[in-house]
PDB file of C-alpha atoms in Angstrom:
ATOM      1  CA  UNK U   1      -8.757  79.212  44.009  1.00  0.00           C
ATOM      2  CA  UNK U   2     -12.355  79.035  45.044  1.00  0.00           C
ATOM      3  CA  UNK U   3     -15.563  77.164  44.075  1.00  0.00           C
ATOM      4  CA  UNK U   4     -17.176  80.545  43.013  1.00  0.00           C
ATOM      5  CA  UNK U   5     -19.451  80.378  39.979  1.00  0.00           C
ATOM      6  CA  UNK U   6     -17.732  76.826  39.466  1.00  0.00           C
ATOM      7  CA  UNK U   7     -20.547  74.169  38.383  1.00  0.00           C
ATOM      8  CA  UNK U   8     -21.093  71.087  40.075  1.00  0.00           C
ATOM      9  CA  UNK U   9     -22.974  67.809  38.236  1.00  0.00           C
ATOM     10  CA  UNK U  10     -23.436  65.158  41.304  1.00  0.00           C
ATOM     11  CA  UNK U  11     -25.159  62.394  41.161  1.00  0.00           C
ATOM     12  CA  UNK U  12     -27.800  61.829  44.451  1.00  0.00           C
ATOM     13  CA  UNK U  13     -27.067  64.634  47.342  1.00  0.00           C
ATOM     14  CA  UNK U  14     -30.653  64.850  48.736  1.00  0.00           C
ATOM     15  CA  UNK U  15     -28.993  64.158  51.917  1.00  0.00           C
ATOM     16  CA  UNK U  16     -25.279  62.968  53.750  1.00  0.00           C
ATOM     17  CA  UNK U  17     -22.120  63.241  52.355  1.00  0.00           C
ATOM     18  CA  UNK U  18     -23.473  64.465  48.861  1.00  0.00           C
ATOM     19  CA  UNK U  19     -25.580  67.235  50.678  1.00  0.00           C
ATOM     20  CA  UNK U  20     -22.542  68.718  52.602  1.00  0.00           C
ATOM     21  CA  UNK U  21     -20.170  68.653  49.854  1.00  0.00           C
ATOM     22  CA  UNK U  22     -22.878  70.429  47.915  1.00  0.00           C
ATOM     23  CA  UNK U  23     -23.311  73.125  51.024  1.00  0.00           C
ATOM     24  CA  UNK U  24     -19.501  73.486  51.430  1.00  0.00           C
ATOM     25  CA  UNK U  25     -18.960  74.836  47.033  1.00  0.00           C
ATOM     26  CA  UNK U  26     -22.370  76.630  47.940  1.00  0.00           C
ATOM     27  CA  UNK U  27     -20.411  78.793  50.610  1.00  0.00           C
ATOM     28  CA  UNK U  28     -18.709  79.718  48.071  1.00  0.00           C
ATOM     29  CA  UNK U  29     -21.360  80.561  45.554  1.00  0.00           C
ATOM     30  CA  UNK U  30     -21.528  77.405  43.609  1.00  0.00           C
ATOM     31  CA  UNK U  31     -23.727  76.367  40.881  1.00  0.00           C
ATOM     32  CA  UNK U  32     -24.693  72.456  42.288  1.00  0.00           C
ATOM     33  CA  UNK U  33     -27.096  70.522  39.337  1.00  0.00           C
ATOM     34  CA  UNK U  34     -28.060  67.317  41.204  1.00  0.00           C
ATOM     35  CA  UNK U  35     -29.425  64.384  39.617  1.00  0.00           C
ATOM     36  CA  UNK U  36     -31.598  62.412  42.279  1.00  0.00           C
ATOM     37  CA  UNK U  37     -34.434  60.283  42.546  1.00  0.00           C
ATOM     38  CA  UNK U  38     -35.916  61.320  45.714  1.00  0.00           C
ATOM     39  CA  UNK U  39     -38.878  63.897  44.338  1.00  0.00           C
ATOM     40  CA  UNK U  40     -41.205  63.255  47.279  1.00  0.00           C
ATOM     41  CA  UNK U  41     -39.846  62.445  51.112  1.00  0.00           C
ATOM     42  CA  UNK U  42     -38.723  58.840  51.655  1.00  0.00           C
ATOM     43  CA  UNK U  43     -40.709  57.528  54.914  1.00  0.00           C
ATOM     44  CA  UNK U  44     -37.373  56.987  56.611  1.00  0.00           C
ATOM     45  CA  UNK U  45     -35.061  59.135  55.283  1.00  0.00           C
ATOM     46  CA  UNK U  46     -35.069  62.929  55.516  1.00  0.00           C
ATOM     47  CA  UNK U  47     -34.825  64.948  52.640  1.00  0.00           C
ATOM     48  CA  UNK U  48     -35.485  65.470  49.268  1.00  0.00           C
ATOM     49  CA  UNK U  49     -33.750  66.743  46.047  1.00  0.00           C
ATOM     50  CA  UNK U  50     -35.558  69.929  46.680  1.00  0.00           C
ATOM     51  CA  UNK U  51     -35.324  70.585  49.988  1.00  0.00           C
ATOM     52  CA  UNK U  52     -31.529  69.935  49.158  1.00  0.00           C
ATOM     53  CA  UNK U  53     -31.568  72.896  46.401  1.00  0.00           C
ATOM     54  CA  UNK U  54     -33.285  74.764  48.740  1.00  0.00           C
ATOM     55  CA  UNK U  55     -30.487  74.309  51.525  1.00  0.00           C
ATOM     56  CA  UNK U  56     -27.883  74.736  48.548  1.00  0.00           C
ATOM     57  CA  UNK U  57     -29.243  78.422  47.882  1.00  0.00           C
ATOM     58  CA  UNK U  58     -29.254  79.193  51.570  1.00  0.00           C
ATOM     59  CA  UNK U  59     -25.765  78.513  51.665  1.00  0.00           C
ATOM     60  CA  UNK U  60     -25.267  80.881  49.005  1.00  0.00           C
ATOM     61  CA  UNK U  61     -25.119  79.308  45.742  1.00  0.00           C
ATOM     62  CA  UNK U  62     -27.400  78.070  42.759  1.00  0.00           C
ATOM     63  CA  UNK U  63     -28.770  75.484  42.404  1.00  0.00           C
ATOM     64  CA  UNK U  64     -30.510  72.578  39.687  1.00  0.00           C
ATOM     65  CA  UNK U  65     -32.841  69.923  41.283  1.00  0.00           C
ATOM     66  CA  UNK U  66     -32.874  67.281  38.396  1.00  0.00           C
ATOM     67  CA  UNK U  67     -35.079  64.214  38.882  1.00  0.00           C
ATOM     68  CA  UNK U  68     -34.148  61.110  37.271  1.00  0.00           C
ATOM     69  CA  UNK U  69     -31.873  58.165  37.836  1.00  0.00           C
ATOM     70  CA  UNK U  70     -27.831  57.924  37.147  1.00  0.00           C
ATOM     71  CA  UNK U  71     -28.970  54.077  35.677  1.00  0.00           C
ATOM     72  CA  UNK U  72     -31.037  55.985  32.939  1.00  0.00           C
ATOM     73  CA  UNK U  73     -28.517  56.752  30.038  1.00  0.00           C
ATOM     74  CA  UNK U  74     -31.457  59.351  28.732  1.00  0.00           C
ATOM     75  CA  UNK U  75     -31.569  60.909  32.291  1.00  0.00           C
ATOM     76  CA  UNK U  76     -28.268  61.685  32.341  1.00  0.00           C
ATOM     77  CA  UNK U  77     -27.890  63.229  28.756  1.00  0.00           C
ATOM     78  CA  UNK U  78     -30.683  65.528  30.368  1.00  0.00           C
ATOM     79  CA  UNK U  79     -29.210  66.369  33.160  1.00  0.00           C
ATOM     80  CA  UNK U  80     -25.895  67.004  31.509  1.00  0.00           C
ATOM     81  CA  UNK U  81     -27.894  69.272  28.541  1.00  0.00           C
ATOM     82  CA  UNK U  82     -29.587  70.902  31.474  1.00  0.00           C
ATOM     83  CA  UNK U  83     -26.978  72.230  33.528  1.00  0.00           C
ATOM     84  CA  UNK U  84     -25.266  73.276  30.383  1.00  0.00           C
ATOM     85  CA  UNK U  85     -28.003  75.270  29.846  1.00  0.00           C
ATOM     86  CA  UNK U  86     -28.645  76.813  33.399  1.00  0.00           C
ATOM     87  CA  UNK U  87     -25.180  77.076  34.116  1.00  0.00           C
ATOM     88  CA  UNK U  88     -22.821  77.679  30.540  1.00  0.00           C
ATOM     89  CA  UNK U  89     -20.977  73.979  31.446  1.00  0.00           C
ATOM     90  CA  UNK U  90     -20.303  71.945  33.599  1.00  0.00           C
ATOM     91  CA  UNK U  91     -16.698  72.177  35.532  1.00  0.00           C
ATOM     92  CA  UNK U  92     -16.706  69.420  38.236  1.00  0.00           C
ATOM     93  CA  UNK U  93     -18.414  66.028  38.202  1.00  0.00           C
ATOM     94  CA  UNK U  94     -19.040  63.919  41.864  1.00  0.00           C
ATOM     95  CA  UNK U  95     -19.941  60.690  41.557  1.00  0.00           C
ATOM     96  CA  UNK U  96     -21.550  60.550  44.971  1.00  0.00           C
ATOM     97  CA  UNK U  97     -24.804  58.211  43.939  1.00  0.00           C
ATOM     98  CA  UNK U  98     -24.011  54.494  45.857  1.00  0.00           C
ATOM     99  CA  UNK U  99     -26.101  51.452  46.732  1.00  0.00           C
ATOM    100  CA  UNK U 100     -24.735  49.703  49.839  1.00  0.00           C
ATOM    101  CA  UNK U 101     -25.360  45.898  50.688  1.00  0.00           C
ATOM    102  CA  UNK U 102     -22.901  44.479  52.989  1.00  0.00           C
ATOM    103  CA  UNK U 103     -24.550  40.582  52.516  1.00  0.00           C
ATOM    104  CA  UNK U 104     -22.225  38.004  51.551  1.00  0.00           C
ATOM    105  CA  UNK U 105     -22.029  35.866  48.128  1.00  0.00           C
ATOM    106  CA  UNK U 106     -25.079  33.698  48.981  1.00  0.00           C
ATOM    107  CA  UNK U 107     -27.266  36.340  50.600  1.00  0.00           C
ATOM    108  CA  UNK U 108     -27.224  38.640  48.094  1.00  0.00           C
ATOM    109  CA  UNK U 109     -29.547  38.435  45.890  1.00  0.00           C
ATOM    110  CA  UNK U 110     -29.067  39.061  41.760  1.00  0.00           C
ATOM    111  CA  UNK U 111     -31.047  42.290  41.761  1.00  0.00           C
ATOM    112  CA  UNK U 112     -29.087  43.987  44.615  1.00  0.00           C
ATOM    113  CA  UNK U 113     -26.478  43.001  42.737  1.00  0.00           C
ATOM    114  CA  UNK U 114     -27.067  44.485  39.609  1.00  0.00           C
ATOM    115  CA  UNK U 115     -28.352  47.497  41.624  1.00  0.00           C
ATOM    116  CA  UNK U 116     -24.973  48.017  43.098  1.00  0.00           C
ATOM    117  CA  UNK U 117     -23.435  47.392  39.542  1.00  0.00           C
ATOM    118  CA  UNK U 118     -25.621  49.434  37.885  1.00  0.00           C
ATOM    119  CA  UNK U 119     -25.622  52.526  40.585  1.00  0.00           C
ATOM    120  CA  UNK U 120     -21.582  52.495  41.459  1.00  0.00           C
ATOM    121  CA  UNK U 121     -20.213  51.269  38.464  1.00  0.00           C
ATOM    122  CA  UNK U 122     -21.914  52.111  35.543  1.00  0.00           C
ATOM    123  CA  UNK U 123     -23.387  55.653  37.123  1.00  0.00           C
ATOM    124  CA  UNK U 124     -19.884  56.724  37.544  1.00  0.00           C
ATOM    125  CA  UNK U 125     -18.912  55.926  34.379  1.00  0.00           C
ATOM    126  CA  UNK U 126     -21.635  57.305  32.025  1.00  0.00           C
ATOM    127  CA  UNK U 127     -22.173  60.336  34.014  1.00  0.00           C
ATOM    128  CA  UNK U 128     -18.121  61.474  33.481  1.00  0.00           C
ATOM    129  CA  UNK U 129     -18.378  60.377  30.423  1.00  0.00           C
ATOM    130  CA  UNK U 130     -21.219  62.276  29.992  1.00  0.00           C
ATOM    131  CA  UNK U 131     -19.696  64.817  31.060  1.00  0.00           C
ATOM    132  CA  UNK U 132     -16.479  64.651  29.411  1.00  0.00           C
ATOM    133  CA  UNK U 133     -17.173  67.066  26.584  1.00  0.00           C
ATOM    134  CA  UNK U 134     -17.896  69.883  29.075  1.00  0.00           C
ATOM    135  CA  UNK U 135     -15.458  69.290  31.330  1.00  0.00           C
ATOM    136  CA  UNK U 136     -12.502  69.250  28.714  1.00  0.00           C
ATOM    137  CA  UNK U 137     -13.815  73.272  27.789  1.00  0.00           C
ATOM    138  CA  UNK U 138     -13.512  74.134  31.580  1.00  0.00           C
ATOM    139  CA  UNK U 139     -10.662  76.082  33.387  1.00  0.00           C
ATOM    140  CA  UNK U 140      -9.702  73.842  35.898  1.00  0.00           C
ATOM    141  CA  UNK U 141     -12.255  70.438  35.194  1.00  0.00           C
ATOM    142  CA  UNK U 142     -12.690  67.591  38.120  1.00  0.00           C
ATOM    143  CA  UNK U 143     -13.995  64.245  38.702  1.00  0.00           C
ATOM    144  CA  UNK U 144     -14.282  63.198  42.176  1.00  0.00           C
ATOM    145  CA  UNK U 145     -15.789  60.029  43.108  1.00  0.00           C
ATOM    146  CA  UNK U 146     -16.609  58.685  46.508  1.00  0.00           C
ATOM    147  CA  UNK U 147     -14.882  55.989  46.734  1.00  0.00           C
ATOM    148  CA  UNK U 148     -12.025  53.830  48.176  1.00  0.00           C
ATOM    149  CA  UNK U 149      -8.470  52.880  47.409  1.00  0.00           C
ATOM    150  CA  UNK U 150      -8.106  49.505  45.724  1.00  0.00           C
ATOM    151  CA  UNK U 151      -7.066  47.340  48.998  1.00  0.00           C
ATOM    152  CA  UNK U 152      -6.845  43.917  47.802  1.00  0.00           C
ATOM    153  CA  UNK U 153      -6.426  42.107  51.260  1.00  0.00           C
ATOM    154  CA  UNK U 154      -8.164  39.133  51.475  1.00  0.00           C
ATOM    155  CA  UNK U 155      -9.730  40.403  54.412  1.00  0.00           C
ATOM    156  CA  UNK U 156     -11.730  42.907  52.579  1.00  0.00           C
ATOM    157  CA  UNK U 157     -12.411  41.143  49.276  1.00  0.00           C
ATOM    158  CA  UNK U 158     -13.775  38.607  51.131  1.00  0.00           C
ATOM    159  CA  UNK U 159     -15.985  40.180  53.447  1.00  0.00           C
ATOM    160  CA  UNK U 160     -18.663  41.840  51.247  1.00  0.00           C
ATOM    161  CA  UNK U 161     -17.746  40.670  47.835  1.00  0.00           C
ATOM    162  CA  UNK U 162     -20.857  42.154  45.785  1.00  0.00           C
ATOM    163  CA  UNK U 163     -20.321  45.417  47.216  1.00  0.00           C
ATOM    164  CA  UNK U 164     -16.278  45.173  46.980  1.00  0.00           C
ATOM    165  CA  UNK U 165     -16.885  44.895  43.578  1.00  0.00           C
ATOM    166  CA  UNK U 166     -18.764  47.646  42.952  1.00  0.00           C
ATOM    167  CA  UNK U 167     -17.166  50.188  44.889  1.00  0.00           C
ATOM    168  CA  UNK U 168     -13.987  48.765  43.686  1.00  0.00           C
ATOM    169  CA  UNK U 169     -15.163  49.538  39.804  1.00  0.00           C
ATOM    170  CA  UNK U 170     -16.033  52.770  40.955  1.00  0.00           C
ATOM    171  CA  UNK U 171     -12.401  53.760  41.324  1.00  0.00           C
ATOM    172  CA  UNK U 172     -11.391  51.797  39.170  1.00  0.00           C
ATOM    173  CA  UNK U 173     -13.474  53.667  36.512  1.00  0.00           C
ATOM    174  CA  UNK U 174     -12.434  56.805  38.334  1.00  0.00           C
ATOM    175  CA  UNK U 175      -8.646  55.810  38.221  1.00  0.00           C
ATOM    176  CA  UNK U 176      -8.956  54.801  34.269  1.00  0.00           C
ATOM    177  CA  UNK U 177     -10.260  58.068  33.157  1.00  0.00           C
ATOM    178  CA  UNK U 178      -7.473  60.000  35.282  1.00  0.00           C
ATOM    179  CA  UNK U 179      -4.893  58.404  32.802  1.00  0.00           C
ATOM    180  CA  UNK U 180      -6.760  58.843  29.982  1.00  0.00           C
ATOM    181  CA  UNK U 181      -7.739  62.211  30.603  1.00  0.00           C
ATOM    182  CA  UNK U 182      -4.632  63.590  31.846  1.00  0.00           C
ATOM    183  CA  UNK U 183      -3.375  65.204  28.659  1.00  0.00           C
ATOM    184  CA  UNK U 184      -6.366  66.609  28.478  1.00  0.00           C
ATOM    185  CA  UNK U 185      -6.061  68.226  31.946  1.00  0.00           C
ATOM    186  CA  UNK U 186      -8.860  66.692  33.475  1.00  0.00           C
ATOM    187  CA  UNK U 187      -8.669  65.852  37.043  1.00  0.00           C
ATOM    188  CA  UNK U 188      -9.907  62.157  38.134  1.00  0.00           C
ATOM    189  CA  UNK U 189      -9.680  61.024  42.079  1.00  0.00           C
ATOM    190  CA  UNK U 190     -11.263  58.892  44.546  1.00  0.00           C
ATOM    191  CA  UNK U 191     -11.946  60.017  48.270  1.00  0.00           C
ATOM    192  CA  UNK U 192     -12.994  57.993  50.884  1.00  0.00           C
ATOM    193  CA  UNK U 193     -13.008  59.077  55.067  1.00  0.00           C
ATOM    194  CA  UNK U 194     -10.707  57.233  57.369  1.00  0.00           C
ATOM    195  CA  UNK U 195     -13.429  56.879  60.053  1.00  0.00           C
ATOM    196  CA  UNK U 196     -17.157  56.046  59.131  1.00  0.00           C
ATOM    197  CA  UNK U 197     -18.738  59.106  58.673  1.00  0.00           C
ATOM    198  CA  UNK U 198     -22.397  60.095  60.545  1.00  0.00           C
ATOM    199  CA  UNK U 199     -25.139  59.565  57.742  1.00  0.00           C
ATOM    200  CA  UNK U 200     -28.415  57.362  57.337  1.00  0.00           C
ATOM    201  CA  UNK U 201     -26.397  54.150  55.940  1.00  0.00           C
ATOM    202  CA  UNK U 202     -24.125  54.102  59.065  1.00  0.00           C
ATOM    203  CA  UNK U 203     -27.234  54.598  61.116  1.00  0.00           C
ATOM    204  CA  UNK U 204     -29.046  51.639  58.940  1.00  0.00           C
ATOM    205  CA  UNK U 205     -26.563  49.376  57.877  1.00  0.00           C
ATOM    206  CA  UNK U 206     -23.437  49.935  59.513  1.00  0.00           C
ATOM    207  CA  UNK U 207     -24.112  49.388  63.212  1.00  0.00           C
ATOM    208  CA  UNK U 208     -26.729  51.978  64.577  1.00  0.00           C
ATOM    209  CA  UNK U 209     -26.341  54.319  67.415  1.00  0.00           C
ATOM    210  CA  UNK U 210     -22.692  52.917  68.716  1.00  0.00           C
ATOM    211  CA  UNK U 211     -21.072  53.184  65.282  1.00  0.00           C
ATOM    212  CA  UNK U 212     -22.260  56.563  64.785  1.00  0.00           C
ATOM    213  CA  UNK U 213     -21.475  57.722  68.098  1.00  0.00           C
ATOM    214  CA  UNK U 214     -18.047  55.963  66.902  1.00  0.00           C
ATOM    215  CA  UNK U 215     -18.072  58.301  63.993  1.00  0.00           C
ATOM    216  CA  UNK U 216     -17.258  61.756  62.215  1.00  0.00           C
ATOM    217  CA  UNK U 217     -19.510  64.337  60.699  1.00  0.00           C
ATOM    218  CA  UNK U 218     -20.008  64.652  57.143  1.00  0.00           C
ATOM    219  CA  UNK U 219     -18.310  68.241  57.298  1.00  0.00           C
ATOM    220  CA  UNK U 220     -14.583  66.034  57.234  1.00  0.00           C
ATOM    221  CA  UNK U 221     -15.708  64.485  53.754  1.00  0.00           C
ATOM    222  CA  UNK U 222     -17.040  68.072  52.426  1.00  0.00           C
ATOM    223  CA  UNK U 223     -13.770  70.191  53.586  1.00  0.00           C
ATOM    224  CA  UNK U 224     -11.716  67.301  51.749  1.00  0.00           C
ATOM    225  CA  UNK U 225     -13.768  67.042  48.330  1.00  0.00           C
ATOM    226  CA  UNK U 226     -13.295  71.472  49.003  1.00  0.00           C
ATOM    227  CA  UNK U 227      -9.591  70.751  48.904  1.00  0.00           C
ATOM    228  CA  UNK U 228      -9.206  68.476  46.160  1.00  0.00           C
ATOM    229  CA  UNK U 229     -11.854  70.640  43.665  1.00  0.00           C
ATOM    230  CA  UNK U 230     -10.073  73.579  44.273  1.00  0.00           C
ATOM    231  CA  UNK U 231      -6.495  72.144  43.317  1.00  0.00           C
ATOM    232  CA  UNK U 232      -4.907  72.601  39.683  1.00  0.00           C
ATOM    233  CA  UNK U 233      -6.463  70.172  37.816  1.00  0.00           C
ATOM    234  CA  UNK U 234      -3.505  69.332  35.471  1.00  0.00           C
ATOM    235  CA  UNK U 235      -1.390  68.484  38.575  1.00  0.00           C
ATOM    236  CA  UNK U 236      -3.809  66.435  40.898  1.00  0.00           C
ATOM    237  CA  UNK U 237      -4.923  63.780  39.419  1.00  0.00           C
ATOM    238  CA  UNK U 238      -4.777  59.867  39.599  1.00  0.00           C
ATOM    239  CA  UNK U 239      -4.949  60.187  43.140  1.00  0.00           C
ATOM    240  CA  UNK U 240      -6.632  57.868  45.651  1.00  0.00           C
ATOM    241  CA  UNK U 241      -7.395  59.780  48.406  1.00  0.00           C
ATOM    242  CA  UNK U 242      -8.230  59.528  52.303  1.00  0.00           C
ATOM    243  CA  UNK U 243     -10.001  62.610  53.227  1.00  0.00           C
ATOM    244  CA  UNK U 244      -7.872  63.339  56.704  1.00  0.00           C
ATOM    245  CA  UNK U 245      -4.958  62.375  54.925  1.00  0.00           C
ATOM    246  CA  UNK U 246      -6.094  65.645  51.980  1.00  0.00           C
ATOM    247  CA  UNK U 247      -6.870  67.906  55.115  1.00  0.00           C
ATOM    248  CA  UNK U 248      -3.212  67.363  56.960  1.00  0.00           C
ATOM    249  CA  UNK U 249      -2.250  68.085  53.564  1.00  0.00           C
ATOM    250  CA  UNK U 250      -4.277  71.837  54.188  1.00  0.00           C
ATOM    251  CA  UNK U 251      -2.745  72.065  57.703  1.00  0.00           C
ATOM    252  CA  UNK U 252      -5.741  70.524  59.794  1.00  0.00           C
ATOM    253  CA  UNK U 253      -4.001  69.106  62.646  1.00  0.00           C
ATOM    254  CA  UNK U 254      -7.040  68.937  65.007  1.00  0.00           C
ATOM    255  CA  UNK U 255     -10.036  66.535  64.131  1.00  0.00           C
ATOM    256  CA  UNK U 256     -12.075  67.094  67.698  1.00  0.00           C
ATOM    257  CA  UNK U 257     -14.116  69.409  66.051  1.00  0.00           C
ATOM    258  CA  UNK U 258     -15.365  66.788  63.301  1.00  0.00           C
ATOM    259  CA  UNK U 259     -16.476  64.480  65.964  1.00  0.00           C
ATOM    260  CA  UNK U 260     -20.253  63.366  65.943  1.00  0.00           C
ATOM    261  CA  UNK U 261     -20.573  63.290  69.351  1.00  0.00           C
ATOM    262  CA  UNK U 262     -17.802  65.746  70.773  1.00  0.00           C
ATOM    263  CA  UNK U 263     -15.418  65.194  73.396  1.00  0.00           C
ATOM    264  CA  UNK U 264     -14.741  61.616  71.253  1.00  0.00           C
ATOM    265  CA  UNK U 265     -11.103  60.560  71.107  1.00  0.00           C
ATOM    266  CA  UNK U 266     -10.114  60.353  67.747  1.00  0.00           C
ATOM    267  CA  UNK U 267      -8.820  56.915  69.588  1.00  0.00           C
ATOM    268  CA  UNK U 268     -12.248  55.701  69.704  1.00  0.00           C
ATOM    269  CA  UNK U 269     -13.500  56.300  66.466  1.00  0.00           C
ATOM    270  CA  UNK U 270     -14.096  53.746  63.935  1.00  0.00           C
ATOM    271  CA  UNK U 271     -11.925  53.162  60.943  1.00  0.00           C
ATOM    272  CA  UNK U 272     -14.136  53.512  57.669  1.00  0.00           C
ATOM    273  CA  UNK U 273     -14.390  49.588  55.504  1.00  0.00           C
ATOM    274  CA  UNK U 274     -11.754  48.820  52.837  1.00  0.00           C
ATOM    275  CA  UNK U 275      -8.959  50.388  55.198  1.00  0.00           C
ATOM    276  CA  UNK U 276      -6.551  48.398  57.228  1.00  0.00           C
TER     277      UNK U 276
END
């Protein structure tokens, strides 16, 4: 099974993880409708959603540059109505859009907090949901959501426990509609990378130039999400993933090549948050 003439709704991809998984179903000549804020070129942070559709059509497939925001119920109707329209439907859903804030309790303040809520939680949920119609006419229908498995060690819902929460309900969200979906063969899973991955929040927020040097490529996240879109939907489902874990699955046996600086022992990488 391949991602060819398949149709993609994510939410962000302008850049990172969202922009390779995008790249990886355009190799194989994907339809990708993305819904993203980023219309004009953020100061810091390369890329837009257009230069992203532009990049998506290099790679081969189609793409569907929406602009609007997953915390807009009436933007994501749209974006749902339009790549109905481009496209014929709508066959996979990625919930890739994510606010990060690692401040604790007292530092964070209410509007971050709502952001995160508003971005992780509630984005994933109305945009499947959204979605759900669509996806329940499709051949082989997925929701993927970046995400991580529900580790309740006090370690991690103690250290960050605004964000926790919200990337937490994203799975949990994820998770809910797996079960109640499943008769209706719609795939739900979470994915999340054992090692931090290379992209402008590591850079930012995560520990600058030694944790990404500490760190794999984005290309480990989008050969996973590959994996798991192109399995039988009826049969996969429910699952919370670890995206090395999905590619041993494939027969990947060698990670050097994911590296972000190469020649890195996979020894010396850093394990991702929310994994012991």
């Amino acid at each position: 099974m391949t991602l060819a003439g398949k149709t993609i709704l994510m939410s962000g991809g302008s850049r990172g993880i969202g922009l390779a998984i995008a790249l990886r179903a355009a190799a194989d000549g994907a339809n990708v409708a993305m819904l993203a804020k980023t219309d004009t070129p953020h100061p810091k942070l390369a890329g837009t959603i257009h230069t992203a559709a532009d990049e998506i059509r290099a790679a081969g497939g189609n793409a569907l540059a929406i602009v609007g925001d997953v915390r807009s119920d009436e933007d994501i109707a749209s974006a749902v109505e339009q790549a109905r329209a481009e496209f014929g439907g709508i066959d996979i859903v990625v919930n890739n859009a994510s606010v990060i804030d690692l401040s604790g309790t007292l530092d964070l303040g209410p509007k971050k907090y709502d952001l995160m809520q508003d971005v992780n939680v509630r984005g994933t949920f109305m945009l499947s949901r959204a979605a759900l119609p669509l996806l329940q006419q499709a051949e082989n229908p997925h929701i993927l959501s970046l995400s991580p498995p529900l580790n309740l060690d006090p370690k991690w819902l103690g250290a960050h426990t605004g964000y926790t929460l919200a990337k937490y309900g994203m799975t949990m969200a994820t998770l809910g509609m797996a079960a109640e979906f499943a008769k209706a063969g719609v795939a739900a899973n979470t994915l999340w990378p054992a090692t931090t991955v290379a992209t402008a929040a590591v850079q930012n927020l995560l520990g600058g130039d030694k944790v990404m040097a500490a760190s794999r490529t984005a290309a480990v996240y989008a050969d996973a999400a590959y994996a798991v879109l192109t399995k039988p939907a009826a049969e996969y489902t429910g699952q919370s993933l670890i995206a090395e874990d999905v590619l041993r699955g494939e027969g990947v046996t060698d990670f050097s090549g994911y590296a972000a600086v190469p020649g890195t022992p996979d020894s010396e990488l850093r394990p991702d948050i929310f994994l012991d």
